[in-house]
mmCIF file with all atom_site columns, C-alpha atoms in Angstrom:
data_model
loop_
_atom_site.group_PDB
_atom_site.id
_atom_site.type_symbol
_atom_site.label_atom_id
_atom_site.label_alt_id
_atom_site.label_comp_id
_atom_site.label_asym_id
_atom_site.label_entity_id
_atom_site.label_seq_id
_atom_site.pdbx_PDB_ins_code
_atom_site.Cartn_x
_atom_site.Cartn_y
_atom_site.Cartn_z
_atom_site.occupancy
_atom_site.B_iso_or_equiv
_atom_site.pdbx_formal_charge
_atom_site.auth_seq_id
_atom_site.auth_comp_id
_atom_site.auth_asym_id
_atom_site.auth_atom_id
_atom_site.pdbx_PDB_model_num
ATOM 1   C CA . UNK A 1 1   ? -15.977 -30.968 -23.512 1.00 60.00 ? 118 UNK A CA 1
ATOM 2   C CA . UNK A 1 2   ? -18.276 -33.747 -22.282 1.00 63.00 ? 119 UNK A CA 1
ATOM 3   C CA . UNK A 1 3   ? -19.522 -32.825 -19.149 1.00 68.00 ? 120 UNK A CA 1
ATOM 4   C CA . UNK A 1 4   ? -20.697 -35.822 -17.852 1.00 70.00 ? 121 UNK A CA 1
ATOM 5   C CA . UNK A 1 5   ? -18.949 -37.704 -14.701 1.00 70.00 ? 122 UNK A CA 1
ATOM 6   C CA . UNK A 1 6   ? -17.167 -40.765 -15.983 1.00 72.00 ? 123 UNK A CA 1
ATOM 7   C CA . UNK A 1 7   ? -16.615 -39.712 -19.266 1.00 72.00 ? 124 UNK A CA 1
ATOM 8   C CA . UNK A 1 8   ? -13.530 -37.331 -18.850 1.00 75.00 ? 125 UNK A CA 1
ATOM 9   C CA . UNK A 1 9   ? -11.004 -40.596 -18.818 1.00 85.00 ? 126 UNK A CA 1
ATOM 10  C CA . UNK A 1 10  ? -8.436  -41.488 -15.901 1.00 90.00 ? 127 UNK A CA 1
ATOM 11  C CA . UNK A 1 11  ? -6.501  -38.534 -14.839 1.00 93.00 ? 128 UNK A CA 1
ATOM 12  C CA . UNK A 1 12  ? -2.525  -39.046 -14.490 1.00 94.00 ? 129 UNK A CA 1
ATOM 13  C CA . UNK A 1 13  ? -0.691  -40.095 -11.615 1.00 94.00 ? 130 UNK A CA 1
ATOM 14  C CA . UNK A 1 14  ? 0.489   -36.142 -11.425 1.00 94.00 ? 131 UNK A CA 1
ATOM 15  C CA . UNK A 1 15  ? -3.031  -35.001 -11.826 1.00 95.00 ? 132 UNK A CA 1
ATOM 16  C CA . UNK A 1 16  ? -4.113  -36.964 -9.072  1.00 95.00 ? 133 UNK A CA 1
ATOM 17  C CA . UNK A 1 17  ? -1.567  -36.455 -6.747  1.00 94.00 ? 134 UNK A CA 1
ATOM 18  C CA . UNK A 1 18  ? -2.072  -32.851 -7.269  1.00 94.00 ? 135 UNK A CA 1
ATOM 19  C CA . UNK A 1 19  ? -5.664  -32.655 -6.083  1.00 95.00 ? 136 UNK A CA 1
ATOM 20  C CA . UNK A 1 20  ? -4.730  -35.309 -3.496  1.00 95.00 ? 137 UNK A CA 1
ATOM 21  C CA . UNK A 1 21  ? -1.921  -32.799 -2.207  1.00 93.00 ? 138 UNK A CA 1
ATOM 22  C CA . UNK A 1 22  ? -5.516  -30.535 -1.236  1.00 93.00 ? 139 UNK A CA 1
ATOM 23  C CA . UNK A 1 23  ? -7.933  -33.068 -0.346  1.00 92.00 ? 140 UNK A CA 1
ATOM 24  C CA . UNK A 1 24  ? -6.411  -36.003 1.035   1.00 92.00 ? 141 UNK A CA 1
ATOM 25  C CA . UNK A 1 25  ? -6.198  -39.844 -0.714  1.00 88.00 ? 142 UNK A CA 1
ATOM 26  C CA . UNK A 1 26  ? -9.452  -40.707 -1.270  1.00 83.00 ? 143 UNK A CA 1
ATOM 27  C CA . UNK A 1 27  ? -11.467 -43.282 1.504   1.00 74.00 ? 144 UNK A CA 1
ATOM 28  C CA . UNK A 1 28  ? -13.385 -45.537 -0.877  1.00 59.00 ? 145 UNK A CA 1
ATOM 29  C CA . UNK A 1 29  ? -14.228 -46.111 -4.406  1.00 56.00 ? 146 UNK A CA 1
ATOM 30  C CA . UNK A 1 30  ? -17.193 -43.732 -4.181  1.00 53.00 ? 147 UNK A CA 1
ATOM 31  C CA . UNK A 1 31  ? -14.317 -40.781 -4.664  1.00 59.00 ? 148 UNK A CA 1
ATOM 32  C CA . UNK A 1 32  ? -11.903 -42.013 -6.967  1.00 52.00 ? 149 UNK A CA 1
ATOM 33  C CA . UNK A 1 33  ? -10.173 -44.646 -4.726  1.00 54.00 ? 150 UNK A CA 1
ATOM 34  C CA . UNK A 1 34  ? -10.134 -48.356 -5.331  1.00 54.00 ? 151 UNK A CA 1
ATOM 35  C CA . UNK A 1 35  ? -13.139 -50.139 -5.570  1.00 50.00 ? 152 UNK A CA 1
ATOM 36  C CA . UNK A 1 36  ? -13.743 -52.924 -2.494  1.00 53.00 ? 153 UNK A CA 1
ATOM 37  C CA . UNK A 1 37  ? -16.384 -54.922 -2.658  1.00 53.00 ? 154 UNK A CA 1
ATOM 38  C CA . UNK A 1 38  ? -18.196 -52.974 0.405   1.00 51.00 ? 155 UNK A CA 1
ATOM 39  C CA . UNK A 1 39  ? -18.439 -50.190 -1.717  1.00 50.00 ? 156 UNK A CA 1
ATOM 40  C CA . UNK A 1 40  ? -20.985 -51.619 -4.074  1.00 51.00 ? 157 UNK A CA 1
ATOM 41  C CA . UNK A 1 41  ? -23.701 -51.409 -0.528  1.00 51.00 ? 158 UNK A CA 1
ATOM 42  C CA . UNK A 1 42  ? -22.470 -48.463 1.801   1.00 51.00 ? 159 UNK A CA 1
ATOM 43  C CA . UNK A 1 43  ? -22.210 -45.114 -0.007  1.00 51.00 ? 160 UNK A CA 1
ATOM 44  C CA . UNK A 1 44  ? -20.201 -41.837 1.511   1.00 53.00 ? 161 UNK A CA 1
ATOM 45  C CA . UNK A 1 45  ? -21.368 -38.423 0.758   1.00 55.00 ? 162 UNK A CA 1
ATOM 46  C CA . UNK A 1 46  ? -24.270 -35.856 2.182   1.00 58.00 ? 163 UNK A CA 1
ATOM 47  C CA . UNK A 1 47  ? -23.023 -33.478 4.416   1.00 62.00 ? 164 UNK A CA 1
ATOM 48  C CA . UNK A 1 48  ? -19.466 -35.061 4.748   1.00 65.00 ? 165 UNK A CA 1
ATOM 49  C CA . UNK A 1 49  ? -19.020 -33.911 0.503   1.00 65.00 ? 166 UNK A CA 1
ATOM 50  C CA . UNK A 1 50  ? -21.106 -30.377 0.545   1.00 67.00 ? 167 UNK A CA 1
ATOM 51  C CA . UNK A 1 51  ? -18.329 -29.482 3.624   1.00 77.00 ? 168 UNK A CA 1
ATOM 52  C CA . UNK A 1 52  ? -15.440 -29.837 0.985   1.00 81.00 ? 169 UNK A CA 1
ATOM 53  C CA . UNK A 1 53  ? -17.099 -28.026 -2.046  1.00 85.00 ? 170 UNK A CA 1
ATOM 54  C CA . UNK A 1 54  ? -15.405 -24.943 -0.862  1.00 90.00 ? 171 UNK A CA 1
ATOM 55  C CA . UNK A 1 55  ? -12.247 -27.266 -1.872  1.00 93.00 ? 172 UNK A CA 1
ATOM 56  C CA . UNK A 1 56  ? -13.042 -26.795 -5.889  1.00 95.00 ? 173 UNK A CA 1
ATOM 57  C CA . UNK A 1 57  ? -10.814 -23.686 -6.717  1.00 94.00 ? 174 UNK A CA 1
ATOM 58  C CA . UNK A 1 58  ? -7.899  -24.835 -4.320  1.00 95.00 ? 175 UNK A CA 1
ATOM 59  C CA . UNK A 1 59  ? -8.437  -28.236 -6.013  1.00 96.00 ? 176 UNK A CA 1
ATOM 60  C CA . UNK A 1 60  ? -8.419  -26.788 -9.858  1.00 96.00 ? 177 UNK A CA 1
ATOM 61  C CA . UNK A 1 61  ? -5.550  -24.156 -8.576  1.00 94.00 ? 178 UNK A CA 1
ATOM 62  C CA . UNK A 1 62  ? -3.663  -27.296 -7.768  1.00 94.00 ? 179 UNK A CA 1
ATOM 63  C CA . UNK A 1 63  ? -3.805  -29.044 -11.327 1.00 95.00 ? 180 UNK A CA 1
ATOM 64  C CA . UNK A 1 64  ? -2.867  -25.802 -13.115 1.00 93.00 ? 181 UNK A CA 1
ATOM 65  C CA . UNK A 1 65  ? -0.009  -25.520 -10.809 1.00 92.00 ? 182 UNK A CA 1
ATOM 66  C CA . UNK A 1 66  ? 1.228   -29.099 -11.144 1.00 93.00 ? 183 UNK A CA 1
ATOM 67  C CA . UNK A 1 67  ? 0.375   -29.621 -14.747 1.00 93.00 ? 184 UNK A CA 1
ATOM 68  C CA . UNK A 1 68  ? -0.473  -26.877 -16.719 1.00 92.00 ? 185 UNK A CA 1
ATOM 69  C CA . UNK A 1 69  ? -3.894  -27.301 -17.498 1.00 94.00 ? 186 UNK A CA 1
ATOM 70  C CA . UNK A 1 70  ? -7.386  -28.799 -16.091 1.00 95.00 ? 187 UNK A CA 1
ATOM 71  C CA . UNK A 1 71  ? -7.763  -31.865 -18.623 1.00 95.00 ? 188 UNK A CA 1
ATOM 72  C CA . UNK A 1 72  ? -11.049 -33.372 -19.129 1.00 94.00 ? 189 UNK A CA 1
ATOM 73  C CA . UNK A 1 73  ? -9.643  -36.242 -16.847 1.00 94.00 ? 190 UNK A CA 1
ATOM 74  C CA . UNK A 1 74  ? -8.137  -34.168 -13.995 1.00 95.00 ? 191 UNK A CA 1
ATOM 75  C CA . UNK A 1 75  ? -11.649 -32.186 -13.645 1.00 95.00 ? 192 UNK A CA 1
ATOM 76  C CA . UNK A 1 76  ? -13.412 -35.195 -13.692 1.00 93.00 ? 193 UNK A CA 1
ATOM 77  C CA . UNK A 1 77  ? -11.404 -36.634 -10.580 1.00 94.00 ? 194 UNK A CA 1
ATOM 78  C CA . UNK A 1 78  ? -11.720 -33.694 -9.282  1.00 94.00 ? 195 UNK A CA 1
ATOM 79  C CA . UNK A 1 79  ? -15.769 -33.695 -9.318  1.00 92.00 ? 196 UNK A CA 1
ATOM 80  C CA . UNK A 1 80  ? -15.689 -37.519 -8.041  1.00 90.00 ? 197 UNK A CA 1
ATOM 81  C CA . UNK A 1 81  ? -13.246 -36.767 -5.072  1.00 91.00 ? 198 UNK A CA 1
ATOM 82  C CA . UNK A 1 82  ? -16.027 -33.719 -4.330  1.00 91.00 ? 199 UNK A CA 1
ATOM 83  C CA . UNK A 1 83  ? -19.269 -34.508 -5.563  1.00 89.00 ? 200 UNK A CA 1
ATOM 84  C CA . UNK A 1 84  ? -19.205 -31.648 -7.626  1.00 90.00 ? 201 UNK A CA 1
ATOM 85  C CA . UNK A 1 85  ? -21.487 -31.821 -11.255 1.00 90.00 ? 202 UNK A CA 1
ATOM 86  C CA . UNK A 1 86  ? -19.134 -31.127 -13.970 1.00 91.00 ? 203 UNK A CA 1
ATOM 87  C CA . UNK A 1 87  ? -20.667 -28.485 -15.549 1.00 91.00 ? 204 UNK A CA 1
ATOM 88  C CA . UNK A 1 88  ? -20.680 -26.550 -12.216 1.00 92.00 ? 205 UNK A CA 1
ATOM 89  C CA . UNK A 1 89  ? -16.657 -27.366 -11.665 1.00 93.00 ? 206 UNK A CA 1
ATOM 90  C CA . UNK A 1 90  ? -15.754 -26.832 -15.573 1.00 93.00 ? 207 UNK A CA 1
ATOM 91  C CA . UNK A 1 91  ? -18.073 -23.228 -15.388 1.00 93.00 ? 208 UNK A CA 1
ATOM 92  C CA . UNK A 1 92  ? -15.368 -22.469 -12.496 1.00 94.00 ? 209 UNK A CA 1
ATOM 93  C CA . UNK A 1 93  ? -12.652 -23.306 -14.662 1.00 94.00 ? 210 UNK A CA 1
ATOM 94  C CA . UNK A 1 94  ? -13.355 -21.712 -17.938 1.00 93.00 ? 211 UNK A CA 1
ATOM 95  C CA . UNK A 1 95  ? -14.087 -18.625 -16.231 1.00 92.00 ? 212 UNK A CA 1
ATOM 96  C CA . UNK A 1 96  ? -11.150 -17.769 -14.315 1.00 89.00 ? 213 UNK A CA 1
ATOM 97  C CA . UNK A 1 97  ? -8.272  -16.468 -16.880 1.00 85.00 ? 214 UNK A CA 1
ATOM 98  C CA . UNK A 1 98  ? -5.521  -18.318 -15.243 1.00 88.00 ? 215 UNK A CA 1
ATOM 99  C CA . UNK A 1 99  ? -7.146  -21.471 -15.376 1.00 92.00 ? 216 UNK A CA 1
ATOM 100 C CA . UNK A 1 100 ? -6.316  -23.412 -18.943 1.00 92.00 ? 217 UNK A CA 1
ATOM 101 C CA . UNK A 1 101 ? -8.607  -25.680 -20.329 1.00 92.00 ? 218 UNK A CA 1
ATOM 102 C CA . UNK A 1 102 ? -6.234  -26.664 -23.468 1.00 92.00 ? 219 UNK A CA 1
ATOM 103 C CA . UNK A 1 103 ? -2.927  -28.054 -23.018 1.00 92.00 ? 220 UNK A CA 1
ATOM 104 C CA . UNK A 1 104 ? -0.162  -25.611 -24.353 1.00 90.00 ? 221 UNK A CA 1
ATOM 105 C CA . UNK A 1 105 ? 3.806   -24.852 -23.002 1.00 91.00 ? 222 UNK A CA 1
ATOM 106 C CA . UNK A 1 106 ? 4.348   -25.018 -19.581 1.00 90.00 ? 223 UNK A CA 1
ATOM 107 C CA . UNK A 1 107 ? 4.938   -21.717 -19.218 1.00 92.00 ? 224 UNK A CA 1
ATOM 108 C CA . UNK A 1 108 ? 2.308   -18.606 -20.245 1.00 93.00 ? 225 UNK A CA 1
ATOM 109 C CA . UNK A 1 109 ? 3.223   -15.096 -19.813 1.00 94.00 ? 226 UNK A CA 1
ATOM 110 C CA . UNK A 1 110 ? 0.072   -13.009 -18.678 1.00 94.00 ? 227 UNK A CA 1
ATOM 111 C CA . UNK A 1 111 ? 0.424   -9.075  -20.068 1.00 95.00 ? 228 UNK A CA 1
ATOM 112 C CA . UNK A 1 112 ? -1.610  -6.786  -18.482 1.00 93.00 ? 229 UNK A CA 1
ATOM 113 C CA . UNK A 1 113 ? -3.672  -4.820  -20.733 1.00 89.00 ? 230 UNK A CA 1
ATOM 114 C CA . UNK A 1 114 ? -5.594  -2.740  -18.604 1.00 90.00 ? 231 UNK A CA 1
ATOM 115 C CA . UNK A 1 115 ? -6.093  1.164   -18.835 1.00 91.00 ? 232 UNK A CA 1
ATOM 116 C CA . UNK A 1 116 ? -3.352  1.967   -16.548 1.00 91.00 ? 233 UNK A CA 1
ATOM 117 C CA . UNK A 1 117 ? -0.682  -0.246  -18.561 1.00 90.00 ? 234 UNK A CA 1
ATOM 118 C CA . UNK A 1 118 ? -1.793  0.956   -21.940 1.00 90.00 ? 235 UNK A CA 1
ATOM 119 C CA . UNK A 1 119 ? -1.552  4.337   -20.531 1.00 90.00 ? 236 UNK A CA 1
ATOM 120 C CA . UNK A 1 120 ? 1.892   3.993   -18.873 1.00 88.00 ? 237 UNK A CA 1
ATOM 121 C CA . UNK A 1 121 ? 3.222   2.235   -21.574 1.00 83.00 ? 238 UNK A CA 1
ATOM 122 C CA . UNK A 1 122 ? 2.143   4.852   -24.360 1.00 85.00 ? 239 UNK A CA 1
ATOM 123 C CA . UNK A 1 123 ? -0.264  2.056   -26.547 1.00 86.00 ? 240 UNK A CA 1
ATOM 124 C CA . UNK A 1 124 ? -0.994  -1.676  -26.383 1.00 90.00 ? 241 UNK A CA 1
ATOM 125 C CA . UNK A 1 125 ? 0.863   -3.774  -24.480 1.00 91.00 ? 242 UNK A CA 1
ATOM 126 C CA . UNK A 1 126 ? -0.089  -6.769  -25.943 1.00 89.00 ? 243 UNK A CA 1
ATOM 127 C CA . UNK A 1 127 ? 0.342   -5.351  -29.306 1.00 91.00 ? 244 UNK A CA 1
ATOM 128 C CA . UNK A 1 128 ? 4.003   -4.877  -28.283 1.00 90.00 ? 245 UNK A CA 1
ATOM 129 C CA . UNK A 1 129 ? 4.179   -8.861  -27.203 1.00 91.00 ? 246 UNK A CA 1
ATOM 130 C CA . UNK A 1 130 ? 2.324   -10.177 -30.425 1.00 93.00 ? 247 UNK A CA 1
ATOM 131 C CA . UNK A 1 131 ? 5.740   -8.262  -32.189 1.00 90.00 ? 248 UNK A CA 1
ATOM 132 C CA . UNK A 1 132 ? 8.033   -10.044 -30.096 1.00 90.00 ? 249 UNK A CA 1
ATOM 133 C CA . UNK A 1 133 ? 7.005   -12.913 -28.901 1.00 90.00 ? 250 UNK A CA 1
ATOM 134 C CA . UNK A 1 134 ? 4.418   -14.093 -31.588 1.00 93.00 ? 251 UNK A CA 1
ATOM 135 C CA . UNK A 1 135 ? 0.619   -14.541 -32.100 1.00 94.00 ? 252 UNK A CA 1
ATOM 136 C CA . UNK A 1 136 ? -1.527  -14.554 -28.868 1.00 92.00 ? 253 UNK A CA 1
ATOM 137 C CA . UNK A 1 137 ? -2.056  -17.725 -27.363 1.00 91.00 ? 254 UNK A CA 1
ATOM 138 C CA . UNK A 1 138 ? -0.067  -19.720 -29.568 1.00 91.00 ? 255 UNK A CA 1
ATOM 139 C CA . UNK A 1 139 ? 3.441   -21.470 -28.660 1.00 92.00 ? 256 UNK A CA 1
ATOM 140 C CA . UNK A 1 140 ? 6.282   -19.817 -29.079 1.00 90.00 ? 257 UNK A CA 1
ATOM 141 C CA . UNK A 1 141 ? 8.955   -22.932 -29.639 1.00 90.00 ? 258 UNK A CA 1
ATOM 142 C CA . UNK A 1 142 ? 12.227  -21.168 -28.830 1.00 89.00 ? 259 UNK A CA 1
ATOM 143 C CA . UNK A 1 143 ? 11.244  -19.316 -25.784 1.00 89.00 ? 260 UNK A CA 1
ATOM 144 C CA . UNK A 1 144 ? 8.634   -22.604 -24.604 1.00 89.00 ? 261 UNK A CA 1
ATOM 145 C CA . UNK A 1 145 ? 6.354   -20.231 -23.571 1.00 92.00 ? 262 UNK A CA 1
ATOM 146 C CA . UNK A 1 146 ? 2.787   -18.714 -25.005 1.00 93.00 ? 263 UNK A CA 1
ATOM 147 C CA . UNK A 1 147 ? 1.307   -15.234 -23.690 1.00 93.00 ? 264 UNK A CA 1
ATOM 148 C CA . UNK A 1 148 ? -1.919  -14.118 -23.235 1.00 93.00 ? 265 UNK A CA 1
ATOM 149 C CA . UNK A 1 149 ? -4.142  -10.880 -22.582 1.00 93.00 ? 266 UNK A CA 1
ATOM 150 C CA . UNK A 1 150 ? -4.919  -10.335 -18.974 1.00 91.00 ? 267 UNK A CA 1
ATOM 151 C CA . UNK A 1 151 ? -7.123  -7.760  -16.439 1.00 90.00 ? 268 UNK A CA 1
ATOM 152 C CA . UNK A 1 152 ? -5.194  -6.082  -13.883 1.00 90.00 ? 269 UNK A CA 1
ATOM 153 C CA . UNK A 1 153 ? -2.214  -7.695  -12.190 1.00 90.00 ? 270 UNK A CA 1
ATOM 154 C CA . UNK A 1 154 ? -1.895  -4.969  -9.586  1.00 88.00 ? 271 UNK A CA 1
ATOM 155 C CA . UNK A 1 155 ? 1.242   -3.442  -10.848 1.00 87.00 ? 272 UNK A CA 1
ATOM 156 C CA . UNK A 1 156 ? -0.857  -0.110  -12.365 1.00 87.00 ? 273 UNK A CA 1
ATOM 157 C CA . UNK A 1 157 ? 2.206   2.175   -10.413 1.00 84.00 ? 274 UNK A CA 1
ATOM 158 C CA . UNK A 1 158 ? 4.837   0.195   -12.279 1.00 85.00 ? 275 UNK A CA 1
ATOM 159 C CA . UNK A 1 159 ? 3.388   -0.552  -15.744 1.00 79.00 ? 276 UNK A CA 1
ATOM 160 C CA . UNK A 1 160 ? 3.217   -2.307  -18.040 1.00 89.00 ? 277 UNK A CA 1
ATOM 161 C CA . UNK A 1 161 ? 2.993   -5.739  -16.049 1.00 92.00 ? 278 UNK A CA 1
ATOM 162 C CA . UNK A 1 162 ? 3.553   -9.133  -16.635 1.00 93.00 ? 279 UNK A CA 1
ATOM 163 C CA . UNK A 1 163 ? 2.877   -12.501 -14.726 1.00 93.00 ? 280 UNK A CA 1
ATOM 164 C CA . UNK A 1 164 ? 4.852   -15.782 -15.487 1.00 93.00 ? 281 UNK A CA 1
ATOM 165 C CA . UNK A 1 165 ? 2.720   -18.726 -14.780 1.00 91.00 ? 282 UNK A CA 1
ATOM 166 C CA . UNK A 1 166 ? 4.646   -21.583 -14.926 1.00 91.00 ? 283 UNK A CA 1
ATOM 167 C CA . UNK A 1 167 ? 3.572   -24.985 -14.339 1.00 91.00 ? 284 UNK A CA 1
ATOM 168 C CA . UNK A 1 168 ? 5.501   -27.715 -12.511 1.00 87.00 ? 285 UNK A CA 1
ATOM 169 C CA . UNK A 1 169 ? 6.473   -29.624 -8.503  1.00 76.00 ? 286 UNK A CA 1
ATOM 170 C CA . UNK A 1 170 ? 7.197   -26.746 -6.652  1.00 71.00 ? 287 UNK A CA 1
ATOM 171 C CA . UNK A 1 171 ? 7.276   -23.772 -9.138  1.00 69.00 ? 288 UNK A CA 1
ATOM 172 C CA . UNK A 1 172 ? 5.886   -20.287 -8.273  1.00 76.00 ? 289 UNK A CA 1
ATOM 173 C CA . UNK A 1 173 ? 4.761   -17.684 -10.215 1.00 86.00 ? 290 UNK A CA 1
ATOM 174 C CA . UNK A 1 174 ? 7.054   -14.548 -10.992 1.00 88.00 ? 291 UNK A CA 1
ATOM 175 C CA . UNK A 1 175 ? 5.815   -10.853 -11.325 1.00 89.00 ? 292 UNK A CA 1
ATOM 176 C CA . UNK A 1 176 ? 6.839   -8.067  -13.397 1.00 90.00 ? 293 UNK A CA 1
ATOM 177 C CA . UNK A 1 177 ? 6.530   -4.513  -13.877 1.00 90.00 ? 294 UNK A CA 1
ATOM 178 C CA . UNK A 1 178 ? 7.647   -2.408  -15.924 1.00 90.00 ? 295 UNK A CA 1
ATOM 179 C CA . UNK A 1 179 ? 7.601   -5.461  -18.565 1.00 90.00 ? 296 UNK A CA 1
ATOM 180 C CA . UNK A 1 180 ? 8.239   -4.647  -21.982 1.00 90.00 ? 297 UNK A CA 1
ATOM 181 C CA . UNK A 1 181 ? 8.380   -7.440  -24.516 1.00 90.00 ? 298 UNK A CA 1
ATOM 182 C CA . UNK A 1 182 ? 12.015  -7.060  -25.092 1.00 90.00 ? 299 UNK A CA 1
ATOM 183 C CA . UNK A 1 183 ? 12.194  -7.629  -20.964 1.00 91.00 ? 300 UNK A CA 1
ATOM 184 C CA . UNK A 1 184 ? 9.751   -10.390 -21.271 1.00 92.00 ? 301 UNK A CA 1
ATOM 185 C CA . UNK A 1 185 ? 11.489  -12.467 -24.062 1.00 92.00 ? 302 UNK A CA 1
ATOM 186 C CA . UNK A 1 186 ? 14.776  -12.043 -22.157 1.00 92.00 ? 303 UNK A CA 1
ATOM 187 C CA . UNK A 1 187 ? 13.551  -13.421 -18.977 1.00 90.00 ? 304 UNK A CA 1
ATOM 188 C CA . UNK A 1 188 ? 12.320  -16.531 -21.039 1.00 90.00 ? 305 UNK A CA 1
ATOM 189 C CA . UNK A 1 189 ? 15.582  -16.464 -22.834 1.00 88.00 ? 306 UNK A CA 1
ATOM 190 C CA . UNK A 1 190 ? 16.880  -16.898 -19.146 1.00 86.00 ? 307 UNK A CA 1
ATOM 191 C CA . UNK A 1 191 ? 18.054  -13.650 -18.593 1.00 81.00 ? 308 UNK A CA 1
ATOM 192 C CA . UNK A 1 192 ? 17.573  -12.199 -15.309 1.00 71.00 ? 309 UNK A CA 1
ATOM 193 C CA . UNK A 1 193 ? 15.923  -9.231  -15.428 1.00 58.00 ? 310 UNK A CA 1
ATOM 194 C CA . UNK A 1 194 ? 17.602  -5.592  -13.961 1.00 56.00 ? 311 UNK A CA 1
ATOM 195 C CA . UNK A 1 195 ? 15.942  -3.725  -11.359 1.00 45.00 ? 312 UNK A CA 1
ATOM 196 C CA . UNK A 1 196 ? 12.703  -1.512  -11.951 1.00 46.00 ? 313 UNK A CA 1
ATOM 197 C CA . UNK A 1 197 ? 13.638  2.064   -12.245 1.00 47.00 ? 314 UNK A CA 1
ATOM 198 C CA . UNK A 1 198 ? 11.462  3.917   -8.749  1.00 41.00 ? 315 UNK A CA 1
ATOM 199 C CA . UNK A 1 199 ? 7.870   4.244   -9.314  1.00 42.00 ? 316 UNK A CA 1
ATOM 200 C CA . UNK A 1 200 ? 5.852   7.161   -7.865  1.00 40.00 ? 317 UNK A CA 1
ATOM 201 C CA . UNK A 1 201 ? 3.935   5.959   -4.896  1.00 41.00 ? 318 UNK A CA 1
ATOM 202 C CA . UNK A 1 202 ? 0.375   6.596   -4.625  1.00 41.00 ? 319 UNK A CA 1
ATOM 203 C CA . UNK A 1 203 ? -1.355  7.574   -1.525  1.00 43.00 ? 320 UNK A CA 1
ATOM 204 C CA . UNK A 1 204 ? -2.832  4.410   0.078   1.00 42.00 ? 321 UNK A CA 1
ATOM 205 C CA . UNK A 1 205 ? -6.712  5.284   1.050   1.00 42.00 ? 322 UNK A CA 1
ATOM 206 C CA . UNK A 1 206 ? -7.496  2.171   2.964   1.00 42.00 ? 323 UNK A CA 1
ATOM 207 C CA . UNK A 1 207 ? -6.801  4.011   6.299   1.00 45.00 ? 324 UNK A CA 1
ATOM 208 C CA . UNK A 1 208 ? -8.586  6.982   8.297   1.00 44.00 ? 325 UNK A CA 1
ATOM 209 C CA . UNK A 1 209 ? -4.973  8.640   7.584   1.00 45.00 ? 326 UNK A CA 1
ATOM 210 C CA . UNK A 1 210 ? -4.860  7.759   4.230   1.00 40.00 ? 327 UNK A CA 1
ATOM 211 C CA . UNK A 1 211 ? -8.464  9.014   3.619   1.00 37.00 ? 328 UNK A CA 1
ATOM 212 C CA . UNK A 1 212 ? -7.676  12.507  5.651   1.00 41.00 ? 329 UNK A CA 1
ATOM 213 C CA . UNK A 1 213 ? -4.969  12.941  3.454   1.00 40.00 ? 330 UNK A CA 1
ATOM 214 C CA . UNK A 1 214 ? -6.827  13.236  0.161   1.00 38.00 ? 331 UNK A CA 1
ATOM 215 C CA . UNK A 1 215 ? -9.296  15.440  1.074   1.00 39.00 ? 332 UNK A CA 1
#
């Protein structure tokens, strides 16, 4: 990827609306609104863009959600509307798991493959989904969907655990544990899934009574 500002093309009418949705239309041509012809002597920024820099992940969060990915384009409106360098904002968004920087299906499927899944699910998790649902990180055609490896998804009572991120106006993500490929591949399929059987709790520590209780 290019990272230089003005290189990354014109982002979509989705991809901007998405990061609009977070940070407002844009006041002048100096962050990615149309040019007037005061814009070419009065420029906006200072303190006015370092207060919205804490906007970045919300802003990226909002293109993944909308579209799927962060294109070259959409990061680069992104960085105008902020005043963010683009190898600061793309650094953010190659680092973060959930965040795509390649366009793929509109839906990925993150297993967990953390110690507690492998453990609970008696081997590899992901091994399991590579079976089922095909190579890692490649689309699967007939369920529209690709999966990928992932840390923890907070599920380690419950595992193994799944997450489907799926991209589009409105759409949330969906959660779930146990997830074994079979349960996976039917959900895509369009089948909902039946209940978990009852995990064992475990002892919450992040009170005094909680704490008391374990020693």
């Amino acid at each position: 990827m290019d990272l230089r500002l003005g290189v990354g093309g014109t982002a979509t009418d989705e991809e901007r609306a998405a990061v609009d949705a977070v940070l407002g239309p844009p006041a002048s041509g100096w962050d990615g609104g149309p040019r007037e012809q005061l814009d070419g002597h009065v420029a906006f920024g200072g303190r006015a863009a370092r207060e919205q820099r804490h906007l970045l992940l919300p802003a990226l969060h909002a293109v993944q959600d909308r579209v799927g990915w962060i294109s070259p384009a959409a990061l680069d409106y992104v960085c105008t509307r902020l005043s963010v360098p683009p190898a600061e904002a793309y650094g953010v968004a190659s680092f973060y798991a959930m965040f795509r920087t390649e366009p793929g299906p509109a839906t990925v499927v993150h297993v967990c493959d953390d110690v507690a899944c492998r453990a609970r699910a008696g081997g590899d998790p992901g091994a399991e989904a590579e079976q089922v649902l095909g190579p890692e990180d490649t689309a699967n055609d007939a369920l529209g969907a690709t999966w990928a490896r992932s840390s923890c998804l907070c599920h380690c009572e419950q595992g193994s655990a799944a997450l489907f991120q799926r991209a589009g106006d409105g759409v949330r993500d969906v959660g779930m544990a146990p997830a074994p490929a079979s349960a996976i591949a039917a959900f895509l399929a369009g089948e909902r899934p039946r209940a978990p059987e009852p995990a064992l709790a475990t002892p919450q520590t992040a009170t005094a009574e909680g704490r008391a209780g374990l020693r």
